[in-house]
CSV table of C-alpha atoms in Angstrom, one decimal:
chain,number,residue,atom,x,y,z
A,1,MET,CA,0.0,-0.1,0.0
A,2,SER,CA,2.9,2.4,1.1
A,3,ARG,CA,4.4,1.6,-2.4
A,4,LEU,CA,1.2,2.6,-4.2
A,5,LEU,CA,1.1,5.8,-2.3
A,6,GLN,CA,4.7,6.7,-2.7
A,7,PRO,CA,4.1,8.7,-6.1
A,8,ILE,CA,1.4,10.5,-4.5
A,9,SER,CA,3.5,11.6,-1.7
A,10,ASP,CA,6.3,12.6,-3.8
A,11,ARG,CA,4.0,14.8,-6.0
A,12,ILE,CA,2.7,16.6,-2.6
A,13,ARG,CA,6.2,17.0,-1.3
A,14,LEU,CA,7.3,18.6,-4.7
A,15,MET,CA,4.8,21.3,-3.9
A,16,ARG,CA,6.3,21.9,-0.6
A,17,PRO,CA,3.1,22.5,1.6
A,18,SER,CA,4.8,23.0,4.6
A,19,HIS,CA,6.1,26.4,3.0
A,20,TRP,CA,2.5,27.5,2.5
A,21,ILE,CA,2.7,28.8,6.1
A,22,LYS,CA,4.7,32.0,4.6
A,23,ASN,CA,1.3,32.9,2.8
A,24,ALA,CA,-0.2,33.7,6.3
A,25,PHE,CA,1.3,37.2,5.6
A,26,ILE,CA,-1.6,37.6,3.4
A,27,PHE,CA,-3.9,37.4,6.3
A,28,ALA,CA,-2.3,40.4,8.2
A,29,PRO,CA,-4.3,43.3,6.3
A,30,LEU,CA,-7.5,41.2,7.1
A,31,VAL,CA,-6.7,41.4,10.8
A,32,TYR,CA,-5.0,45.1,10.9
A,33,GLY,CA,-7.7,46.3,8.4
A,34,LYS,CA,-10.5,45.6,10.8
A,35,ALA,CA,-12.0,43.2,8.5
A,36,LEU,CA,-11.8,39.9,10.1
A,37,MET,CA,-15.4,39.9,11.0
A,38,ASN,CA,-16.5,40.4,7.5
A,39,ALA,CA,-17.6,37.1,5.7
A,40,GLU,CA,-17.0,38.5,2.2
A,41,SER,CA,-13.5,40.0,3.2
A,42,ASP,CA,-12.6,36.4,4.8
A,43,LEU,CA,-13.6,34.7,1.7
A,44,ARG,CA,-11.5,36.8,-0.5
A,45,ALA,CA,-8.4,36.6,1.7
A,46,LEU,CA,-8.9,32.5,1.7
A,47,ILE,CA,-8.9,32.6,-2.0
A,48,ALA,CA,-6.0,35.0,-2.3
A,49,PHE,CA,-4.1,32.6,0.2
A,50,PHE,CA,-4.6,29.6,-1.9
A,51,ALA,CA,-3.7,31.4,-5.1
A,52,PHE,CA,-0.6,32.2,-3.5
A,53,CYS,CA,0.1,28.7,-2.3
A,54,PHE,CA,-0.4,27.3,-5.7
A,55,VAL,CA,1.7,30.1,-7.6
A,56,SER,CA,4.6,29.6,-4.7
A,57,SER,CA,4.3,25.7,-5.3
A,58,SER,CA,4.8,26.3,-9.0
A,59,VAL,CA,8.0,28.5,-8.1
A,60,TYR,CA,9.2,25.8,-6.0
A,61,ILE,CA,8.5,23.1,-8.7
A,62,LEU,CA,10.4,25.2,-11.4
A,63,ASN,CA,13.2,25.7,-9.0
A,64,ASP,CA,13.8,22.3,-8.4
A,65,ILE,CA,13.6,21.4,-11.9
A,66,VAL,CA,16.5,24.1,-12.7
A,67,ASP,CA,18.5,23.1,-9.8
A,68,ARG,CA,18.1,19.3,-10.0
A,69,ASN,CA,21.8,18.8,-10.9
A,70,ALA,CA,23.3,21.0,-8.0
A,71,ASP,CA,20.5,19.6,-5.7
A,72,ALA,CA,21.7,16.2,-6.5
A,73,GLN,CA,25.2,17.0,-4.9
A,74,HIS,CA,23.6,18.5,-1.7
A,75,PRO,CA,23.8,16.5,1.4
A,76,LYS,CA,19.8,17.3,2.2
A,77,LYS,CA,18.3,18.4,-1.2
A,78,GLN,CA,19.6,15.4,-3.1
A,79,HIS,CA,16.4,13.7,-1.4
A,80,ARG,CA,14.1,15.9,-3.0
A,81,PRO,CA,11.7,14.2,-5.5
A,82,ILE,CA,13.3,15.5,-8.7
A,83,ALA,CA,16.9,15.4,-7.6
A,84,SER,CA,16.5,11.9,-6.3
A,85,GLY,CA,14.9,10.6,-9.6
A,86,LYS,CA,11.6,9.8,-8.1
A,87,VAL,CA,9.8,12.3,-10.0
A,88,GLY,CA,10.9,12.7,-13.8
A,89,VAL,CA,11.5,16.1,-15.3
A,90,GLY,CA,8.8,15.7,-17.6
A,91,SER,CA,6.1,14.8,-15.4
A,92,ALA,CA,7.3,17.7,-13.5
A,93,VAL,CA,7.0,20.1,-16.0
A,94,VAL,CA,3.2,18.6,-16.4
A,95,GLN,CA,2.8,19.3,-12.5
A,96,LEU,CA,4.0,22.7,-13.0
A,97,ALA,CA,1.7,23.7,-15.6
A,98,VAL,CA,-1.4,22.4,-13.8
A,99,VAL,CA,-0.6,24.0,-10.5
A,100,ALA,CA,0.1,27.4,-12.2
A,101,ALA,CA,-3.1,27.0,-14.0
A,102,VAL,CA,-5.1,26.5,-10.6
A,103,ALA,CA,-3.1,29.6,-9.3
A,104,ALA,CA,-4.4,31.5,-12.4
A,105,LEU,CA,-7.9,30.5,-11.9
A,106,LEU,CA,-8.0,31.5,-8.1
A,107,ALA,CA,-6.4,34.8,-8.9
A,108,ALA,CA,-8.8,35.6,-11.7
A,109,GLN,CA,-11.5,35.6,-8.9
A,110,LEU,CA,-9.7,38.5,-7.0
A,111,PRO,CA,-9.7,42.1,-7.8
A,112,TRP,CA,-7.1,42.9,-10.7
A,113,GLN,CA,-4.7,44.7,-8.4
A,114,ALA,CA,-4.4,41.4,-6.1
A,115,GLY,CA,-3.9,39.5,-9.3
A,116,ALA,CA,-1.3,41.7,-10.6
A,117,CYS,CA,0.7,41.6,-7.4
A,118,ILE,CA,0.6,37.6,-7.6
A,119,ALA,CA,1.7,37.9,-11.4
A,120,ILE,CA,4.7,40.3,-10.3
A,121,TYR,CA,5.6,37.7,-7.6
A,122,ALA,CA,5.6,35.1,-10.2
A,123,MET,CA,7.9,37.2,-12.7
A,124,LEU,CA,10.2,38.0,-9.9
A,125,ASN,CA,10.6,34.4,-9.0
A,126,LEU,CA,11.1,33.4,-12.6
A,127,GLY,CA,14.1,35.9,-12.7
A,128,TYR,CA,15.2,34.4,-9.5
A,129,SER,CA,15.3,30.9,-10.5
A,130,PHE,CA,17.0,31.7,-14.0
A,131,GLY,CA,20.0,33.8,-12.4
A,132,LEU,CA,19.0,36.5,-10.1
A,133,LYS,CA,19.6,34.0,-7.1
A,134,HIS,CA,23.1,34.2,-7.9
A,135,VAL,CA,23.4,38.0,-7.6
A,136,VAL,CA,24.4,38.9,-3.9
A,137,LEU,CA,22.1,41.0,-1.9
A,138,LEU,CA,19.6,40.9,-4.7
A,139,ASP,CA,18.7,37.5,-3.9
A,140,ILE,CA,17.7,38.2,-0.4
A,141,PHE,CA,15.8,41.6,-1.7
A,142,ILE,CA,14.0,39.3,-3.9
A,143,ILE,CA,12.8,37.1,-1.0
A,144,ALA,CA,11.8,40.1,1.0
A,145,ALA,CA,9.9,41.5,-2.0
A,146,GLY,CA,8.0,38.1,-2.0
A,147,PHE,CA,6.7,38.7,1.4
A,148,MET,CA,6.0,42.4,0.9
A,149,LEU,CA,4.0,41.1,-2.4
A,150,ARG,CA,2.0,38.7,0.1
A,151,VAL,CA,0.9,41.6,2.3
A,152,LEU,CA,-0.1,43.7,-0.5
A,153,THR,CA,-2.0,40.9,-2.2
A,154,GLY,CA,-4.0,40.6,1.1
A,155,ALA,CA,-4.7,44.2,1.1
A,156,LYS,CA,-6.0,44.3,-2.6
A,157,SER,CA,-8.0,41.4,-2.2
A,158,ILE,CA,-10.2,42.8,0.4
A,159,GLN,CA,-9.6,46.3,-0.7
A,160,VAL,CA,-8.2,48.1,2.4
A,161,ASP,CA,-5.2,50.2,2.9
A,162,VAL,CA,-2.2,49.0,4.5
A,163,SER,CA,-0.1,51.1,6.8
A,164,GLU,CA,3.3,52.2,5.3
A,165,TRP,CA,4.9,50.9,8.6
A,166,LEU,CA,3.4,47.6,8.3
A,167,ILE,CA,5.0,47.2,4.7
A,168,ILE,CA,8.5,48.6,6.2
A,169,CYS,CA,8.2,46.0,9.0
A,170,THR,CA,7.5,43.3,6.7
A,171,LEU,CA,10.5,44.5,4.7
A,172,PHE,CA,12.9,44.3,7.6
A,173,LEU,CA,11.6,41.0,8.9
A,174,SER,CA,11.7,39.2,5.6
A,175,LEU,CA,15.4,40.5,5.1
A,176,PHE,CA,16.2,39.1,8.6
A,177,LEU,CA,14.8,35.8,7.7
A,178,GLY,CA,16.6,35.8,4.4
A,179,VAL,CA,20.0,36.8,5.8
A,180,ALA,CA,19.7,34.2,8.7
A,181,LYS,CA,19.1,31.8,6.1
A,182,ARG,CA,22.2,32.4,4.3
A,183,ARG,CA,24.3,32.6,7.5
A,184,SER,CA,22.7,29.2,8.3
A,185,GLU,CA,23.9,28.0,4.8
A,186,LEU,CA,27.4,29.0,5.4
A,187,SER,CA,27.6,27.3,8.6
A,188,HIS,CA,25.9,24.1,7.6
A,189,ILE,CA,27.2,23.2,4.0
A,190,GLY,CA,30.3,25.2,3.6
A,191,ARG,CA,30.4,28.2,1.5
A,192,GLY,CA,30.0,27.6,-2.3
A,193,GLU,CA,29.1,23.9,-2.1
A,194,SER,CA,25.5,24.3,-3.2
A,195,ARG,CA,24.9,27.9,-3.9
A,196,LYS,CA,27.3,30.2,-6.0
A,197,VAL,CA,26.1,33.3,-4.3
A,198,LEU,CA,27.5,32.2,-0.9
A,199,GLU,CA,30.8,32.7,-2.1
A,200,ASP,CA,30.0,36.5,-2.3
A,201,TYR,CA,28.9,36.6,1.1
A,202,THR,CA,31.1,36.8,4.4
A,203,PRO,CA,30.3,36.4,7.9
A,204,GLU,CA,31.0,39.9,8.4
A,205,LEU,CA,28.6,41.0,5.9
A,206,ILE,CA,26.1,38.6,7.1
A,207,ARG,CA,26.6,40.0,10.5
A,208,VAL,CA,26.1,43.7,9.6
A,209,ILE,CA,22.9,43.1,7.5
A,210,LEU,CA,21.6,40.9,10.2
A,211,ASN,CA,21.9,43.6,12.8
A,212,VAL,CA,20.6,46.3,10.7
A,213,SER,CA,17.5,44.2,9.7
A,214,VAL,CA,16.9,43.1,13.4
A,215,ALA,CA,16.8,46.6,14.5
A,216,GLY,CA,14.7,47.7,11.7
A,217,SER,CA,12.3,45.1,12.2
A,218,ILE,CA,12.0,46.0,16.0
A,219,MET,CA,12.1,49.8,15.6
A,220,SER,CA,9.6,49.9,12.6
A,221,TYR,CA,7.2,47.6,14.5
A,222,THR,CA,7.3,49.7,17.7
A,223,LEU,CA,6.7,52.7,15.7
A,224,TYR,CA,3.8,51.1,14.0
A,225,THR,CA,2.3,50.5,17.4
A,226,VAL,CA,2.9,54.0,18.8
A,227,SER,CA,1.9,55.9,15.8
A,228,ASP,CA,-1.0,58.2,16.1
A,229,HIS,CA,-2.7,56.8,12.7
A,230,THR,CA,-2.6,53.3,14.5
A,231,GLN,CA,-3.9,54.6,17.6
A,232,GLU,CA,-6.8,56.4,15.9
A,233,PHE,CA,-7.7,53.6,13.7
A,234,PHE,CA,-7.7,51.1,16.4
A,235,GLY,CA,-9.1,53.4,19.2
A,236,THR,CA,-6.3,52.0,21.7
A,237,ASP,CA,-3.1,52.6,22.6
A,238,LYS,CA,-2.4,49.0,24.0
A,239,PHE,CA,-0.9,47.8,20.8
A,240,VAL,CA,2.5,48.6,22.2
A,241,TYR,CA,2.2,45.9,24.8
A,242,THR,CA,2.9,43.4,21.8
A,243,VAL,CA,6.3,44.6,21.1
A,244,PRO,CA,7.9,42.5,23.9
A,245,ILE,CA,6.4,39.4,22.2
A,246,VAL,CA,7.7,40.4,18.8
A,247,MET,CA,11.1,41.1,20.3
A,248,TYR,CA,11.3,37.6,22.0
A,249,GLY,CA,10.3,35.8,19.0
A,250,ILE,CA,13.1,37.5,17.0
A,251,PHE,CA,15.7,37.0,19.6
A,252,ARG,CA,14.6,33.3,19.9
A,253,TYR,CA,15.2,32.7,16.3
A,254,LEU,CA,18.7,34.4,16.6
A,255,TYR,CA,19.4,32.2,19.7
A,256,LEU,CA,18.7,29.2,17.5
A,257,ASP,CA,20.5,30.3,14.5
A,258,GLU,CA,23.6,31.3,16.7
A,259,LYS,CA,23.7,27.8,18.5
A,260,ARG,CA,23.6,26.1,15.0
A,261,GLN,CA,20.4,24.4,15.9
A,262,THR,CA,18.5,25.7,12.8
A,263,ALA,CA,17.8,24.1,9.5
A,264,GLU,CA,18.5,25.8,6.3
A,265,ASN,CA,14.9,26.8,5.8
A,266,PRO,CA,13.5,29.3,8.5
A,267,VAL,CA,10.0,27.5,8.1
A,268,SER,CA,11.2,24.3,9.6
A,269,VAL,CA,12.7,26.3,12.4
A,270,LEU,CA,9.2,27.9,13.1
A,271,LEU,CA,7.5,24.6,12.8
A,272,ARG,CA,9.9,22.6,14.9
A,273,ASP,CA,10.5,25.0,18.0
A,274,PRO,CA,7.7,24.9,20.6
A,275,SER,CA,8.8,28.3,21.9
A,276,LEU,CA,8.4,30.0,18.6
A,277,ILE,CA,5.1,28.4,17.9
A,278,ALA,CA,3.7,29.4,21.4
A,279,THR,CA,5.0,33.0,20.9
A,280,GLY,CA,3.4,33.2,17.4
A,281,ILE,CA,0.1,32.1,18.8
A,282,ILE,CA,0.3,34.5,21.8
A,283,TRP,CA,1.3,37.2,19.6
A,284,MET,CA,-1.8,36.6,17.3
A,285,LEU,CA,-4.2,36.3,20.2
A,286,ALA,CA,-3.0,39.4,21.7
A,287,SER,CA,-3.2,41.3,18.7
A,288,VAL,CA,-6.7,40.3,17.8
A,289,ALA,CA,-7.8,40.9,21.4
A,290,ILE,CA,-6.5,44.5,21.3
A,291,ILE,CA,-7.8,45.2,17.5
A,292,TYR,CA,-11.4,43.9,18.1
A,293,TRP,CA,-12.0,44.2,22.0
A,294,GLY,CA,-9.1,46.4,23.2
């Protein structure tokens, strides 16, 4: 029975559903736009979420096709379906086309601005797959742009404005995750072993960018919580009490990375560390409570 289910399992793994948690950024405007209790907005946000899930899965499949030879030499990535030969390139291309078509159909149900954000994300990642990932600094900025586009997609899907501070905070936080991943790659697999771009990063450069992105994340989020616009919009000044929760989450991730306990992928760190999971849940519950019942 397990042998019969294995091909299905490989197809699912190829889409990397565990990475779909990144698309939760789409729901930020739903919560911070005070639209969570609106059924129509909830439905649109869900459609946007799954549209992004499928378009990001199509990007993962494309990356695995393009990088199959390099992945085959990597100690961990060699077990991916295409790199290991469990899924052929031809059938992977077919799956890519189907997944991308589903993403396009879902995006077509949204306002055109949201669809445009999804299309821009797809084009950025096409460039990333075919060369931009080898350009130092630009690689992590493309990753950061992907998270910003998730937030914008969520906002345009339910047609609410999103705070400039929230966009800036998303930028710094995603830069932090991107550069932390690069530092983990350098320490785990050796420079240049898998990604050519790692040859252009040094520990000193990584440390500087990491410090700036951490400081920027905390500062921008703090300024967002105490801004006059935020307090007027939510009708409360209690949002600042969530700052220590955010700081703890960032510092916890830094601790894990510094202790060499992280995997190369930030998602696996989040999903495997009980403290980070608890921090995320507490932060979400506190935010919703303050916004809607504060």
